[in-house]
Amino acid sequence: MVHDNPHPLHGQAALVTGGSSGIGAATAYALGAAGAAVGVNYRSHPEGAQRIVENIRESGSKAIPLEADVSNETEVQAMPDAFIGEFGRIDILVANSGIQQDAPFSDMTLDQWQRVINVNLTGQFLCAREAVRRFLKQGVAPSVSRARGKIICLYSVHEVVLWAGHINYAASKGGIMLMMKSLAQEVAEHGIRVNGNAPGAIKTSINREAWSTSAAERKLLELIPYGRVGEPEDVAKAAVWLASDASDYVVGTTIFVDGGMALYPGFRENG
Ligand SMILES: NC(=O)c1ccc[n+]([C@@H]2O[C@H](COP(=O)([O-])OP(=O)(O)OC[C@H]3O[C@@H](n4cnc5c(N)ncnc54)[C@H](OP(=O)(O)O)[C@@H]3O)[C@@H](O)[C@H]2O)c1
């Protein structure tokens, strides 16, 4: 029998990278509302992270801001020390930080390519590796979760939907998907669950020009069978489920939170 538990993450500690805005901020808040203590990572917007920390505290959970550039190995290695120093353990990592640096392929600079790969793909590698190291050191805490640890990788419908003009971004997201699945296969025997959350078009600052005017939003909606642009909270709810024991037998899976964007909407009317 399934019971509705308003605090399925009670007693757990969750680290969210890129928690200072958009999807990461909504996810950090939702994890806190589900009972987790939350570390809200940021790089350049401490005020955004602080705001979410205060919101989480007002909702009754513990929270701290954590500054680190996810593409910097030293900073990523230091982050869990501060986190565990505060909360005692780490149960959940949501690897969410990401950037776009768009350009037509023939104009794309090596710097644009590398910055996106470094933050999106290498950043998730560094954060996930640190989380796995910490999960392996700490035991299972059966009173809070059946799993030894949970990792949720944020990538995108662009793991499968090809994206001209954004080749660095699409390559980084497809890379994260394969890293996620291979890692899930490798660490499942240790009781660590790794899964992925692949949003479609969600209203955040990363894609503001795609939805901020009604003309742009109309054009975007042509790609979304469900007929609305997503909100950060849509993705956050899926993250809470993936972090909770409600998904305990879900390992190495991508949850598309995309209103059907990955369903080849161009083929709705006979292609
Ligand atoms: N919005 C969408 O439609 C959509 C769709 C699919 C996937 N996604 C993915 O969802 C994730 C969140 O994006 P979003 O839409 O919420 O965009 P956003 O509002 O721009 O948030 C991006 C977050 O990443 C953080 N970040 C950037 N570089 C960082 C670095 N080097 N180290 C640590 N943190 C860094 C930012 O922190 P600071 O601002 O503090 O630097 C910010 O909190 C990204 O991985 C994105 O690719 C978004």
XYZ file of C-alpha atoms and ligand atoms in Angstrom:
319
model
C 0.000 0.000 0.000
C 1.257 3.514 -0.798
C 0.953 6.169 1.910
C 1.254 9.865 1.102
C 4.138 11.138 3.201
C 4.532 14.939 3.104
C 8.166 14.631 4.267
C 9.612 11.641 2.369
C 13.147 13.055 2.749
C 12.992 13.672 6.494
C 16.414 13.118 8.098
C 18.308 13.270 4.778
C 20.811 15.830 3.526
C 20.752 16.995 -0.100
C 23.276 19.021 -2.076
C 21.973 20.885 -5.129
C 24.461 22.436 -7.532
C 23.380 25.616 -9.286
C 20.729 26.216 -6.639
C 20.848 29.993 -6.985
C 18.242 30.213 -9.752
C 15.798 28.429 -12.028
C 15.432 24.661 -11.805
C 18.119 24.277 -9.127
C 16.459 26.856 -6.877
C 13.040 25.197 -7.248
C 14.594 21.780 -6.629
C 16.453 22.937 -3.518
C 13.224 24.397 -2.162
C 11.208 21.263 -2.981
C 13.780 18.973 -1.337
C 13.670 21.184 1.761
C 9.860 21.128 1.767
C 10.087 17.319 1.566
C 12.096 17.369 4.806
C 15.725 17.332 3.641
C 18.480 19.600 4.940
C 19.792 21.347 1.828
C 23.122 22.736 0.638
C 22.469 25.354 -2.039
C 25.488 25.674 -4.305
C 26.079 28.776 -6.409
C 28.874 30.278 -8.382
C 28.169 33.914 -9.257
C 24.847 34.716 -7.547
C 25.204 34.468 -3.741
C 22.053 36.577 -3.299
C 19.990 34.001 -5.233
C 21.367 31.152 -3.120
C 20.788 33.109 0.096
C 17.175 33.807 -0.860
C 16.482 30.095 -1.377
C 18.295 29.209 1.847
C 16.018 31.609 3.726
C 12.904 30.216 2.005
C 13.903 26.674 2.955
C 14.556 27.693 6.557
C 11.134 29.398 6.693
C 9.579 26.141 5.486
C 11.118 24.402 8.535
C 14.196 22.657 7.103
C 17.876 23.412 7.508
C 19.817 25.009 4.640
C 23.202 26.579 3.902
C 24.668 28.328 0.841
C 27.821 26.781 -0.652
C 30.045 28.619 -3.092
C 31.923 26.521 -5.665
C 32.650 26.439 -9.368
C 31.593 22.918 -10.345
C 34.246 22.786 -13.063
C 37.020 23.378 -10.511
C 38.243 20.116 -8.931
C 39.637 21.717 -5.770
C 36.469 23.682 -5.094
C 34.233 20.651 -5.728
C 36.324 18.501 -3.389
C 36.044 21.106 -0.629
C 32.265 21.563 -0.946
C 31.149 18.276 0.705
C 33.472 18.965 3.661
C 31.562 22.142 4.426
C 28.279 20.364 3.750
C 28.996 17.293 5.885
C 30.521 19.523 8.583
C 27.096 21.145 8.863
C 24.721 18.207 8.322
C 26.802 15.158 9.298
C 26.276 13.176 6.074
C 25.206 13.441 2.465
C 22.313 11.375 1.088
C 21.349 13.127 -2.148
C 23.209 14.994 -4.887
C 21.289 16.890 -7.552
C 23.913 17.793 -10.171
C 22.117 20.632 -11.899
C 24.553 23.448 -12.777
C 24.650 24.201 -16.469
C 25.317 26.898 -19.036
C 24.752 27.565 -22.731
C 27.201 29.292 -25.087
C 25.499 29.170 -28.483
C 27.065 29.631 -31.902
C 26.769 28.200 -35.416
C 29.151 25.251 -35.609
C 31.621 26.846 -38.025
C 31.888 29.930 -35.782
C 32.062 28.108 -32.457
C 35.282 28.912 -30.634
C 37.265 26.359 -28.694
C 36.602 28.480 -25.624
C 32.795 28.228 -26.138
C 33.086 24.472 -26.643
C 35.302 23.950 -23.610
C 33.393 26.189 -21.213
C 30.151 24.292 -21.822
C 31.793 20.868 -21.605
C 33.714 21.911 -18.471
C 30.696 23.176 -16.535
C 28.002 20.808 -17.814
C 29.819 17.497 -18.280
C 33.067 17.701 -16.296
C 31.186 19.554 -13.543
C 28.776 16.643 -13.165
C 31.642 14.147 -13.241
C 33.460 15.986 -10.445
C 30.361 16.411 -8.278
C 29.128 12.843 -8.806
C 32.596 11.415 -8.095
C 32.781 13.345 -4.833
C 29.289 12.208 -3.835
C 30.072 8.547 -4.609
C 33.276 8.751 -2.541
C 31.311 10.114 0.412
C 28.442 7.612 -0.003
C 30.927 4.728 -0.003
C 32.538 5.997 3.206
C 29.267 6.355 5.068
C 26.981 3.408 5.670
C 23.341 2.978 4.783
C 21.007 4.727 7.214
C 17.923 2.476 6.948
C 15.853 4.739 9.168
C 15.986 7.459 6.480
C 16.450 5.606 3.168
C 16.912 2.137 1.713
C 19.689 3.442 -0.560
C 23.198 4.382 0.524
C 22.959 7.480 -1.630
C 21.103 8.984 -4.571
C 22.404 11.041 -7.466
C 20.136 12.892 -9.857
C 21.829 14.262 -12.957
C 20.123 17.119 -14.754
C 20.538 16.990 -18.455
C 17.941 17.704 -21.107
C 15.681 16.483 -23.876
C 18.764 17.346 -25.912
C 20.219 13.987 -24.894
C 17.958 12.749 -27.720
C 16.618 15.852 -29.514
C 19.292 17.114 -31.861
C 19.981 20.848 -31.594
C 21.654 22.753 -34.416
C 23.440 25.881 -33.263
C 23.932 24.392 -29.778
C 26.314 21.558 -30.519
C 28.474 22.049 -27.441
C 25.353 21.998 -25.242
C 23.779 18.931 -26.908
C 27.120 17.064 -26.747
C 27.464 17.887 -23.046
C 23.928 16.691 -22.258
C 24.249 13.467 -24.271
C 27.554 12.872 -22.485
C 25.917 13.312 -19.093
C 23.246 10.772 -20.026
C 25.866 8.136 -20.867
C 27.887 9.000 -17.780
C 24.725 8.698 -15.660
C 23.765 5.285 -17.064
C 27.290 3.849 -16.869
C 27.738 5.175 -13.346
C 24.351 3.750 -12.327
C 25.489 0.354 -13.593
C 28.802 0.620 -11.718
C 27.581 1.721 -8.289
C 24.148 0.062 -7.970
C 25.751 -2.918 -6.220
C 26.835 -0.530 -3.457
C 23.257 0.613 -2.905
C 23.730 3.885 -4.756
C 20.970 4.905 -7.141
C 21.820 7.200 -10.051
C 19.107 8.579 -12.316
C 18.546 11.462 -14.685
C 16.051 14.256 -15.024
C 15.690 15.538 -18.592
C 13.655 18.744 -18.812
C 12.179 20.134 -21.992
C 11.539 23.880 -22.222
C 11.309 25.312 -18.710
C 10.887 29.016 -17.973
C 14.232 30.108 -16.516
C 16.919 32.665 -17.298
C 18.898 30.188 -19.442
C 16.282 30.362 -22.261
C 14.457 33.641 -21.539
C 14.380 34.741 -25.191
C 12.489 31.532 -26.092
C 9.433 32.355 -23.922
C 9.541 35.992 -22.754
C 7.434 37.438 -25.599
C 4.094 35.994 -26.651
C 5.356 35.507 -30.228
C 8.360 33.542 -28.973
C 6.207 31.494 -26.611
C 3.714 30.650 -29.413
C 6.589 29.365 -31.555
C 7.975 27.346 -28.648
C 4.573 25.788 -27.970
C 4.619 24.239 -31.436
C 7.297 21.925 -30.008
C 5.312 20.985 -26.887
C 2.369 18.596 -27.392
C 1.068 19.215 -23.868
C 0.513 22.889 -24.729
C 2.351 24.749 -21.991
C 5.913 25.766 -21.271
C 7.255 24.048 -18.158
C 7.918 25.665 -14.780
C 10.963 24.894 -12.604
C 8.603 23.267 -10.088
C 7.639 20.616 -12.682
C 11.247 19.426 -12.723
C 11.688 19.833 -8.965
C 8.800 17.449 -8.225
C 10.411 14.742 -10.345
C 13.700 15.286 -8.495
C 12.001 14.808 -5.123
C 10.487 11.547 -6.343
C 13.812 10.318 -7.713
C 15.468 11.199 -4.381
C 12.862 9.425 -2.274
C 12.300 5.763 -1.519
C 9.107 5.979 -3.621
C 11.490 5.410 -6.571
C 13.714 2.909 -4.739
C 13.705 0.372 -7.594
C 14.408 3.020 -10.271
C 18.053 2.835 -11.338
C 19.783 4.370 -14.358
C 16.622 5.844 -15.849
C 15.898 9.154 -17.515
C 12.677 10.893 -16.477
C 11.651 13.277 -19.253
C 9.849 16.299 -17.816
C 9.044 17.925 -21.118
C 5.321 18.071 -21.933
C 6.057 15.582 -24.709
C 8.801 17.584 -26.431
C 10.896 14.458 -27.051
C 7.978 12.772 -28.867
C 8.867 14.188 -32.308
C 5.997 16.742 -32.264
C 6.701 17.617 -35.931
C 5.177 14.235 -36.816
C 1.801 14.983 -35.172
C 0.234 15.758 -38.533
C 1.715 12.993 -40.651
C 5.266 14.426 -40.493
N 15.483 25.856 -18.605
C 15.370 24.862 -19.472
O 14.524 24.887 -20.369
C 16.251 23.664 -19.352
C 15.969 22.575 -20.183
C 16.758 21.435 -20.105
C 17.806 21.382 -19.221
N 18.075 22.451 -18.421
C 19.212 22.317 -17.520
O 18.809 22.576 -16.193
C 19.912 23.059 -15.445
C 19.527 24.336 -14.722
O 19.308 25.358 -15.691
P 18.249 26.536 -15.509
O 17.342 26.476 -16.648
O 17.696 26.524 -14.139
O 19.195 27.807 -15.757
P 19.692 28.983 -14.815
O 18.539 29.634 -14.147
O 20.569 29.807 -15.687
O 20.552 28.251 -13.701
C 21.845 27.772 -13.941
C 22.504 27.505 -12.599
O 23.791 26.940 -12.857
C 24.721 27.587 -12.000
N 26.059 27.562 -12.571
C 26.466 27.995 -13.790
N 27.801 27.817 -13.916
C 28.232 27.263 -12.752
C 29.508 26.823 -12.273
N 30.612 26.923 -13.018
N 29.561 26.305 -11.020
C 28.457 26.189 -10.251
N 27.233 26.569 -10.659
C 27.135 27.105 -11.895
C 24.206 28.993 -11.846
O 24.742 29.549 -10.651
P 25.212 31.098 -10.546
O 24.165 31.890 -11.302
O 25.234 31.364 -9.078
O 26.549 31.169 -11.183
C 22.707 28.766 -11.763
O 22.321 28.507 -10.437
C 21.056 23.235 -16.458
O 21.900 22.114 -16.402
C 20.336 23.306 -17.778
O 21.148 22.905 -18.847
C 17.324 23.578 -18.485
